[in-house]
Coordinates of N, CA and C in Angstrom, one line a residue:
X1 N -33.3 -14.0 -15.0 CA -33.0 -15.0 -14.0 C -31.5 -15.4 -14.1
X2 N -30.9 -15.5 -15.6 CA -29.4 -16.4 -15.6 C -28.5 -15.6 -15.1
X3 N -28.8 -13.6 -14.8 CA -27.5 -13.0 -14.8 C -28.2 -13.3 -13.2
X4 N -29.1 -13.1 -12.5 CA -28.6 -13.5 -10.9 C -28.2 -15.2 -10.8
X5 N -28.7 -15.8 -11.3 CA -28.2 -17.3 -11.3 C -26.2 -16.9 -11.5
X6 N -25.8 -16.5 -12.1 CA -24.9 -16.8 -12.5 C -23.6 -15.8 -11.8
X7 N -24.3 -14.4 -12.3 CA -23.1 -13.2 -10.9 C -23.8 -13.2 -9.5
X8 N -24.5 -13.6 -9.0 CA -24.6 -13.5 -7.4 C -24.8 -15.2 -6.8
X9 N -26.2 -15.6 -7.5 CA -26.1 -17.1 -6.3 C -25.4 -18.4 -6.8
X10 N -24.8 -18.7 -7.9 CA -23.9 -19.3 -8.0 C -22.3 -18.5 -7.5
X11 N -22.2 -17.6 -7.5 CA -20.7 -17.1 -7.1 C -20.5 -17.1 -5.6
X12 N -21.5 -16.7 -4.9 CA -21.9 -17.4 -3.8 C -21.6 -18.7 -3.3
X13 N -22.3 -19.5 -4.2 CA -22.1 -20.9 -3.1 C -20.9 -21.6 -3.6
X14 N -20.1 -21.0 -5.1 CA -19.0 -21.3 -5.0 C -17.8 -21.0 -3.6
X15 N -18.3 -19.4 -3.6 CA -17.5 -18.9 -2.6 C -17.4 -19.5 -1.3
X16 N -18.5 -19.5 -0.7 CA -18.6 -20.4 0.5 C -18.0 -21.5 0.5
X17 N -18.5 -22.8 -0.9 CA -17.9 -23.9 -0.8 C -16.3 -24.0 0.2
X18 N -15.2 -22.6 -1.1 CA -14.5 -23.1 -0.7 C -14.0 -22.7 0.5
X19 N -14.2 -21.5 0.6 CA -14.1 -20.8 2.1 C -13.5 -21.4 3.3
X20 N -14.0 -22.8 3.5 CA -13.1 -23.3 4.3 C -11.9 -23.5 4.2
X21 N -11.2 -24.2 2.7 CA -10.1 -24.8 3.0 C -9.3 -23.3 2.6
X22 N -9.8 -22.6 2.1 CA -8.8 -20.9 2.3 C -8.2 -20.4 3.4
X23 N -9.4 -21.0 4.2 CA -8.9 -20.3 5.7 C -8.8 -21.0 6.8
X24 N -8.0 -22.0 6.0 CA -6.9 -22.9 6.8 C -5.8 -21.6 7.0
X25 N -5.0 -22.0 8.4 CA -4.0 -20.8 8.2 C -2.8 -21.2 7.3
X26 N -1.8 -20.6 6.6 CA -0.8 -21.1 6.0 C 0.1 -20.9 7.0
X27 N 1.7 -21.7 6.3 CA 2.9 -21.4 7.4 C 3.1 -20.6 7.8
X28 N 3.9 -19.3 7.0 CA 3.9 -18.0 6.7 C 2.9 -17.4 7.6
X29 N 1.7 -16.4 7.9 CA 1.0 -16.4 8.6 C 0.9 -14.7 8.2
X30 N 1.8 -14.4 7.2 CA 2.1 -12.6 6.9 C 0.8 -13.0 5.3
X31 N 1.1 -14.4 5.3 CA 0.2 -14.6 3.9 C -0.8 -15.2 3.5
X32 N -2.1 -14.0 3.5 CA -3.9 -14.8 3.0 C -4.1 -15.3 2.1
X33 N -4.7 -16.4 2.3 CA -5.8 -16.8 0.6 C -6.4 -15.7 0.3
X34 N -6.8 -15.7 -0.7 CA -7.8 -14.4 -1.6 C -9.0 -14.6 -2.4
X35 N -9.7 -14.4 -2.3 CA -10.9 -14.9 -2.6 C -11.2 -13.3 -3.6
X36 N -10.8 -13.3 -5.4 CA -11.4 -12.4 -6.1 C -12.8 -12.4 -6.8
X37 N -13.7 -11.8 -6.5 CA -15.3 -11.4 -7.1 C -15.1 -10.8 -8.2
X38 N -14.9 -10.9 -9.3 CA -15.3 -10.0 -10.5 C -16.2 -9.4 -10.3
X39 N -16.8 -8.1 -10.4 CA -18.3 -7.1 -10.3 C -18.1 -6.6 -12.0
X40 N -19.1 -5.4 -11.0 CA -18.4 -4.6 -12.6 C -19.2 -3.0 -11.3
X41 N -18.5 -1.9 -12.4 CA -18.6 -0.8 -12.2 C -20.0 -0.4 -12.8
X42 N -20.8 -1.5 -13.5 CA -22.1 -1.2 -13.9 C -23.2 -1.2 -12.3
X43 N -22.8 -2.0 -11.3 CA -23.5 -2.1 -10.7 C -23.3 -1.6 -9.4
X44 N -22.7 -0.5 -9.8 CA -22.4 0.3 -8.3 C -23.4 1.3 -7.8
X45 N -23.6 1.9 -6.7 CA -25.4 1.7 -5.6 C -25.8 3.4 -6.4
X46 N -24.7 4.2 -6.9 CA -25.4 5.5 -7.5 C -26.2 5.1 -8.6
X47 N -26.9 4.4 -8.9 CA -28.0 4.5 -10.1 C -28.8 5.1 -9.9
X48 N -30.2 5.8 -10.9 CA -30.6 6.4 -10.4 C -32.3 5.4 -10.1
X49 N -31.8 3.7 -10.6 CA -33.0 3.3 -10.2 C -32.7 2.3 -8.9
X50 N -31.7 3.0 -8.3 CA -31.3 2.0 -6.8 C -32.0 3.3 -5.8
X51 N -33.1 2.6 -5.0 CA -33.9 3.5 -4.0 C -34.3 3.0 -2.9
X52 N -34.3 3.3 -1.9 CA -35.2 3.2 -0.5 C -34.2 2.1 0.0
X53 N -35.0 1.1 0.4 CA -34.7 0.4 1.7 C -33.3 -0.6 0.5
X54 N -33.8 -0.9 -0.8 CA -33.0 -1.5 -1.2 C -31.3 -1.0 -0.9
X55 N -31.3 0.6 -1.4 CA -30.4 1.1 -1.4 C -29.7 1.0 -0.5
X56 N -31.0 1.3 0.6 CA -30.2 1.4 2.3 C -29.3 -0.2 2.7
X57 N -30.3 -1.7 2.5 CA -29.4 -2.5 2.5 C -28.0 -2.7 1.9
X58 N -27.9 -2.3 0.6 CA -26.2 -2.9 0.0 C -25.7 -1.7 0.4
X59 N -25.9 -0.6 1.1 CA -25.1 0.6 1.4 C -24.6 0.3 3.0
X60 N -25.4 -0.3 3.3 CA -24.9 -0.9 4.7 C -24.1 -2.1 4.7
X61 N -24.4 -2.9 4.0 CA -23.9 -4.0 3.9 C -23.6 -4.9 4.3
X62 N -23.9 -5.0 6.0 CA -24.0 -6.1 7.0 C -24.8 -7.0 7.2
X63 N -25.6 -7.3 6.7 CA -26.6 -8.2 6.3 C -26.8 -9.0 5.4
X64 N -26.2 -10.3 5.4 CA -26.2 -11.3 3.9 C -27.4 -11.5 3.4
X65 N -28.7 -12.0 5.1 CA -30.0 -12.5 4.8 C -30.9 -11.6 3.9
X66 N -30.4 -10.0 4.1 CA -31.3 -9.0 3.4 C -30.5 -8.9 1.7
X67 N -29.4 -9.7 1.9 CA -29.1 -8.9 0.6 C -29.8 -10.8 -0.1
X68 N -29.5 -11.7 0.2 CA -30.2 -13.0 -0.4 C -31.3 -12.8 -0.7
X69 N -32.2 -12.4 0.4 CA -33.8 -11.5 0.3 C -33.5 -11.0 -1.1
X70 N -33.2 -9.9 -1.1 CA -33.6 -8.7 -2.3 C -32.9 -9.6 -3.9
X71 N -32.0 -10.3 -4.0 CA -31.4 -11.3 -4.8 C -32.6 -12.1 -5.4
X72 N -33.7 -13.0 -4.3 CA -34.5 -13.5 -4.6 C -35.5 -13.0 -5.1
X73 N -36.0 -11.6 -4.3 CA -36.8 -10.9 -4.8 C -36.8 -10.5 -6.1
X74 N -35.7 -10.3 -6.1 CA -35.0 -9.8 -8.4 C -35.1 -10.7 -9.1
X75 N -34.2 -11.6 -8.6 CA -34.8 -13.3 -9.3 C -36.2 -13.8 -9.9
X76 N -37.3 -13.0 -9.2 CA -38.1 -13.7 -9.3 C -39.3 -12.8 -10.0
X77 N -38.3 -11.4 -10.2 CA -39.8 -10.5 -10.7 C -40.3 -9.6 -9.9
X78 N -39.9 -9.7 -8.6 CA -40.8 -8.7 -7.6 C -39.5 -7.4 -7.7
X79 N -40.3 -6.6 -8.3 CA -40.1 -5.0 -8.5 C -40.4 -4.3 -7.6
X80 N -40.9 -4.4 -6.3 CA -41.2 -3.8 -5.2 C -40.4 -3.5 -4.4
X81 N -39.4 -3.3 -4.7 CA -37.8 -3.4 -3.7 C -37.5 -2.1 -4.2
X82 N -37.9 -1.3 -5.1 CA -37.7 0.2 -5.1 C -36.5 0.2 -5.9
X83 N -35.7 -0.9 -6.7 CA -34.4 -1.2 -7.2 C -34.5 -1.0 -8.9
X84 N -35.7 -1.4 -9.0 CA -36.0 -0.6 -10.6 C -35.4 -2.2 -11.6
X85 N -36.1 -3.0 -12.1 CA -35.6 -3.6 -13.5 C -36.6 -4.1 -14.2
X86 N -36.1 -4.3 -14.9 CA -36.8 -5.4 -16.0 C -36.3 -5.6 -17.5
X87 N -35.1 -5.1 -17.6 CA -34.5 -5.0 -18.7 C -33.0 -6.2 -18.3
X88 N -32.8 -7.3 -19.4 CA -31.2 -7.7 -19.7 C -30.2 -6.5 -18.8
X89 N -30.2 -5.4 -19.0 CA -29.0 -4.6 -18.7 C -29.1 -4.2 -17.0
X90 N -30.2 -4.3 -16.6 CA -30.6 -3.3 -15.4 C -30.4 -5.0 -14.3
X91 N -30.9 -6.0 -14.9 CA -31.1 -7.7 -14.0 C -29.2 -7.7 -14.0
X92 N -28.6 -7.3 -14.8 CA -26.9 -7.3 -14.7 C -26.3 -6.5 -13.7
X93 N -27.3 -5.2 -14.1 CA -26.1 -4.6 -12.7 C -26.6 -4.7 -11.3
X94 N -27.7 -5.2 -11.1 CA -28.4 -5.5 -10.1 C -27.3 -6.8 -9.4
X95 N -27.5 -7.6 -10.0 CA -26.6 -8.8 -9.8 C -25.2 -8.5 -9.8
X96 N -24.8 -7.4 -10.4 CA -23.7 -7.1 -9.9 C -23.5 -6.3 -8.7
X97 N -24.4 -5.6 -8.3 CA -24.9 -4.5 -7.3 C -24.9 -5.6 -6.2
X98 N -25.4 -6.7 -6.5 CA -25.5 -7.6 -4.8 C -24.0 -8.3 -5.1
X99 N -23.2 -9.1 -5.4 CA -22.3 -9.4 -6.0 C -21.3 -8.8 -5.1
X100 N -21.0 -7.1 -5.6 CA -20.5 -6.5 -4.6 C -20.7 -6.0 -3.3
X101 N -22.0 -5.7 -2.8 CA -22.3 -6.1 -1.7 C -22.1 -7.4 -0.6
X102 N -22.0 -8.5 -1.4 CA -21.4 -9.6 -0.7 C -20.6 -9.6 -0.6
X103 N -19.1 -9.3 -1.5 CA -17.9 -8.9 -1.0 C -17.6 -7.9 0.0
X104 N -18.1 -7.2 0.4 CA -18.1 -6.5 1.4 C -18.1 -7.1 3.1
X105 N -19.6 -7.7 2.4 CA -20.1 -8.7 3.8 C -19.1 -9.7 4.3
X106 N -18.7 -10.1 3.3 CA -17.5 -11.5 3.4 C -16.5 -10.9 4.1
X107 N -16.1 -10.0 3.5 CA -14.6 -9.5 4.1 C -14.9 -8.8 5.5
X108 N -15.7 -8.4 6.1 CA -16.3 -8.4 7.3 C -16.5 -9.7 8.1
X109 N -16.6 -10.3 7.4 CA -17.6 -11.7 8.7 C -15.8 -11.8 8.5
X110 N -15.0 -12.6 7.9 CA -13.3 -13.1 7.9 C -12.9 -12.4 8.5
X111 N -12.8 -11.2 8.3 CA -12.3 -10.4 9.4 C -12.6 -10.5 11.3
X112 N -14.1 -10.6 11.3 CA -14.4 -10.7 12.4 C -14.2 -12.1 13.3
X113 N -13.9 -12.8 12.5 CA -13.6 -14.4 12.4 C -12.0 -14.5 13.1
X114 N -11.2 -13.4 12.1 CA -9.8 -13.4 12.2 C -9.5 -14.6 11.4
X115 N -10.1 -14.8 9.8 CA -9.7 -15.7 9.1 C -8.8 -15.2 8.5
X116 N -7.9 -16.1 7.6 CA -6.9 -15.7 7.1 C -7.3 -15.5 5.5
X117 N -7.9 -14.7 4.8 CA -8.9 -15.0 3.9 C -8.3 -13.1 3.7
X118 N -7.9 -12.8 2.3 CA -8.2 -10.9 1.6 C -9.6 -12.0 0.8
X119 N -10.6 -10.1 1.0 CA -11.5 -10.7 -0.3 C -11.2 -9.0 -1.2
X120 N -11.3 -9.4 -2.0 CA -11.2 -8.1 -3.6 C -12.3 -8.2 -3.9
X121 N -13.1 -7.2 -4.4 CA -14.0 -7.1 -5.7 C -13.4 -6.6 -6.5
X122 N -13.5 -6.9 -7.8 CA -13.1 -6.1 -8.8 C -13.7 -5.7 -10.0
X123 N -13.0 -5.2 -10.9 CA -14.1 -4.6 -12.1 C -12.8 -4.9 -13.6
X124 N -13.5 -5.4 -14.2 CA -12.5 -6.0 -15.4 C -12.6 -4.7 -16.4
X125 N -13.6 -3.9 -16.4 CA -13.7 -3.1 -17.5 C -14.4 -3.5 -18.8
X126 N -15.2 -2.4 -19.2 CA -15.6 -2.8 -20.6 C -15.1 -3.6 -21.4
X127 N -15.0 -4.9 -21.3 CA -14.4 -5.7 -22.5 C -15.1 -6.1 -23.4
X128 N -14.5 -6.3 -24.7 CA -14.8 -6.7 -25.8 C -15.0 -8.1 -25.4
X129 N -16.7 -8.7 -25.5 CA -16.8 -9.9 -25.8 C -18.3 -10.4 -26.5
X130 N -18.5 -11.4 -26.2 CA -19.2 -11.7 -27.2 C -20.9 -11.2 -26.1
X131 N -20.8 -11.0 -25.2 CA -21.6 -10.7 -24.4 C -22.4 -9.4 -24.5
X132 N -21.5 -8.5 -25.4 CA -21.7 -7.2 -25.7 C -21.9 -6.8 -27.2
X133 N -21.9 -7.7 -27.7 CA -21.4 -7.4 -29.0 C -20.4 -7.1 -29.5
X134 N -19.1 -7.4 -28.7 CA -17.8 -6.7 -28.9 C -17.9 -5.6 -29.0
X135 N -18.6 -4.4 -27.9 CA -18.2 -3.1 -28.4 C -17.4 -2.9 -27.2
X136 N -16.8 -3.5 -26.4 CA -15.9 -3.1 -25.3 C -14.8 -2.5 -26.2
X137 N -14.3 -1.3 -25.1 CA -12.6 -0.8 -25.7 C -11.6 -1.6 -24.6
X138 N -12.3 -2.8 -24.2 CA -10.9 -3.1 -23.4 C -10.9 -4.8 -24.1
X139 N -9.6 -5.2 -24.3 CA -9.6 -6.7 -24.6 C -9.8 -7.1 -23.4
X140 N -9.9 -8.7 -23.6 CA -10.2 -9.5 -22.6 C -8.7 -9.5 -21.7
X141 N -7.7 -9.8 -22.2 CA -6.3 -9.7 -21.6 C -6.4 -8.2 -20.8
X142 N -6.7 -7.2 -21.4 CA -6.7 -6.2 -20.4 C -7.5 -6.4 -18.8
X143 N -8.6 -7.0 -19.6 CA -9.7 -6.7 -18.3 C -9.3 -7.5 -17.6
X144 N -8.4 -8.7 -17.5 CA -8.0 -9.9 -16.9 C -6.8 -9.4 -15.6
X145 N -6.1 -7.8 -16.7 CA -5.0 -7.5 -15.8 C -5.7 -7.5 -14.2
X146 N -6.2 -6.6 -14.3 CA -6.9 -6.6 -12.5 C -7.2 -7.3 -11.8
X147 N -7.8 -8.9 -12.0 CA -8.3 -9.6 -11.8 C -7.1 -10.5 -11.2
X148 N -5.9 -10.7 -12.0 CA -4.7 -11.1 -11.8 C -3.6 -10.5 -10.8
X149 N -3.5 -9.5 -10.7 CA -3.5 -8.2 -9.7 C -3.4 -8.3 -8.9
X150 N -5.1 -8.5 -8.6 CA -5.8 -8.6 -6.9 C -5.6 -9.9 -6.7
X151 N -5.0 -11.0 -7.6 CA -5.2 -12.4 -7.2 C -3.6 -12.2 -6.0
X152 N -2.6 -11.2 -6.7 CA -1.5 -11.8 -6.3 C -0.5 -10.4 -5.9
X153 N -0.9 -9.6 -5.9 CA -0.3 -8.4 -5.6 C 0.0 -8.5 -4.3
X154 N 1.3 -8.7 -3.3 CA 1.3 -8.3 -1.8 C 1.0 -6.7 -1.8
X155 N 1.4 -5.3 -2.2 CA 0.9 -4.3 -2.0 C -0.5 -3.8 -1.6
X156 N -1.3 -4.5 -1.9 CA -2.8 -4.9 -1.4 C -3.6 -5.5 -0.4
X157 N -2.3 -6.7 0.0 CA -2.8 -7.5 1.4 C -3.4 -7.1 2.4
X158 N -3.6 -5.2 2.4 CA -4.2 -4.9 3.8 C -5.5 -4.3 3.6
X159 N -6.2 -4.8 2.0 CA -7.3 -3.8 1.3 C -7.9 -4.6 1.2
X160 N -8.3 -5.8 2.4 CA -9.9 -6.5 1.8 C -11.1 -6.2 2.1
X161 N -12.2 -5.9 1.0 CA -13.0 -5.6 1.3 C -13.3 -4.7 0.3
X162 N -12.2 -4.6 -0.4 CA -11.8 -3.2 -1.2 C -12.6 -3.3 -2.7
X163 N -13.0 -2.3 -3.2 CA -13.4 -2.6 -4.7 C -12.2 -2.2 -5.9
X164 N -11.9 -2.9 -7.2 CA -10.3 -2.6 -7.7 C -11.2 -2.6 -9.0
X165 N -10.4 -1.5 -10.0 CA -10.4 -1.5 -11.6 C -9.5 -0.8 -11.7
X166 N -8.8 -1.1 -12.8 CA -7.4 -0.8 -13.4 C -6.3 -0.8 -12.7
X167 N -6.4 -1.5 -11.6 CA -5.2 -2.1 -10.4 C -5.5 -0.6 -9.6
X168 N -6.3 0.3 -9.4 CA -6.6 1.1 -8.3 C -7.9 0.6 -7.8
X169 N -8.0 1.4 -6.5 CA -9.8 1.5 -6.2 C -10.1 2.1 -6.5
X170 N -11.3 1.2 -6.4 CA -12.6 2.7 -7.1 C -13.8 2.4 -5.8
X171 N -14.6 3.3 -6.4 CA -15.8 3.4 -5.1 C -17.1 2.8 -5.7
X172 N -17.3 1.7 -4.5 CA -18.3 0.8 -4.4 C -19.9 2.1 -4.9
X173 N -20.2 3.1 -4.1 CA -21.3 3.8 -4.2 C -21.6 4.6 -5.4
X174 N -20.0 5.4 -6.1 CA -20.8 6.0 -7.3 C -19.4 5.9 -8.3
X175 N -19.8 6.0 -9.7 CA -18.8 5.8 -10.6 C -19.1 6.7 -11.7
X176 N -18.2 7.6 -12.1 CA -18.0 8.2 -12.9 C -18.5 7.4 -14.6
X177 N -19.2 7.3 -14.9 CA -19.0 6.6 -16.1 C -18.5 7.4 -17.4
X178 N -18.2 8.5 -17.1 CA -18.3 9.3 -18.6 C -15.9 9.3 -18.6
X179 N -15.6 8.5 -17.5 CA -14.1 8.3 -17.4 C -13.9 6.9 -18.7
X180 N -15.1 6.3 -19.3 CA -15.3 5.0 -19.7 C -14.6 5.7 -21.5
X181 N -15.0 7.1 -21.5 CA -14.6 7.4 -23.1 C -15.7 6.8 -24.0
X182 N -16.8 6.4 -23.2 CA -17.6 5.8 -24.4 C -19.3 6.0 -23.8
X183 N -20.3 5.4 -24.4 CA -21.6 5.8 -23.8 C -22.3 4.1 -23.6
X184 N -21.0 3.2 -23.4 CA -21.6 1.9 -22.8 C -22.8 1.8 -21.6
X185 N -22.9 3.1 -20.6 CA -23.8 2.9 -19.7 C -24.6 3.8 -19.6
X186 N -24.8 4.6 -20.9 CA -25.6 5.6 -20.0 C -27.1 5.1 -20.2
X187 N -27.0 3.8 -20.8 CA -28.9 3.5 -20.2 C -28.7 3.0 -19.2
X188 N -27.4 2.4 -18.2 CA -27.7 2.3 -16.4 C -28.5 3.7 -15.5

């Protein structure tokens, strides 16, 4: 329950909170607030236990209500979503898997809004922390670079919506993991 408590419905109602006063317009008008999502590249939709309708919702992504649905449903133990968990590792990328799917959704509704709002997801990379045991090969300062990046990069201004690791995109649906140099994921 704490990794969706903590990467999807708390990052959420932070998000929204502030949402408003982001998308006030600024003077300037060439320049968005930014609203960055940390994900991770663990929870991207090629798993092989992301299936059926779950799949089909965060691959679509236009639906907040279905993706809060399936959030709650994980939250709570209902395994019937065809999404596969029950493990610490699998309740992470799940929560990371809706996570990024909200960013999606977000930078869609702003857009349609014509708010003044980039949204980023991004992915910090394997870091060394105490979360892991320290077996990350990335420091924390590394994994920060991106995060910092997408906070402030103008070269990006026209990519929201976008998913970012290592200051490039990457793809929301499937991720190479064996580019990681290590075997951090191959029980996702």
């Amino acid at each position: 329950k704490e990794s969706f408590k903590v990467n999807y419905f708390n990052t959420v109602a932070v998000t929204e909170a502030f949402l408003p006063l982001l998308a006030v317009p600024k003077p300037d008008h060439k320049i968005k607030s930014r609203v960055v999502i940390v994900s991770s590249r663990a929870g991207c939709f090629d798993g092989a236990s992301i299936k059926g309708d779950a799949l089909a919702a965060l691959l679509q992504h236009k639906d907040q209500a279905k993706i809060d649905a399936l959030a709650k449903a994980w939250e709570n133990g209902d395994d019937t979503t065809g999404f596969g968990f029950g493990t610490n590792d699998a309740s992470y990328s799940n929560s990371k898997a809706l996570i990024s799917a909200y960013g999606r959704i977000l930078a869609q509704r702003v857009a349609d809004q014509k708010l003044p709002v980039n949204i980023f997801v991004t992915c910090p990379g394997y870091c060394s922390t105490d979360m892991n045991g320290h077996t990350g090969h990335k420091t924390v300062q590394e994994g920060a670079d991106t995060l910092s990046w997408a906070a402030y990069d103008e070269s990006i201004e026209n990519a929201s919506g976008k998913f970012f690791g290592e200051r490039k995109e990457v793809s929301f649906e499937s991720f190479d993991r064996s580019t990681l140099g290590d075997k951090a994921f191959d029980k996702h």
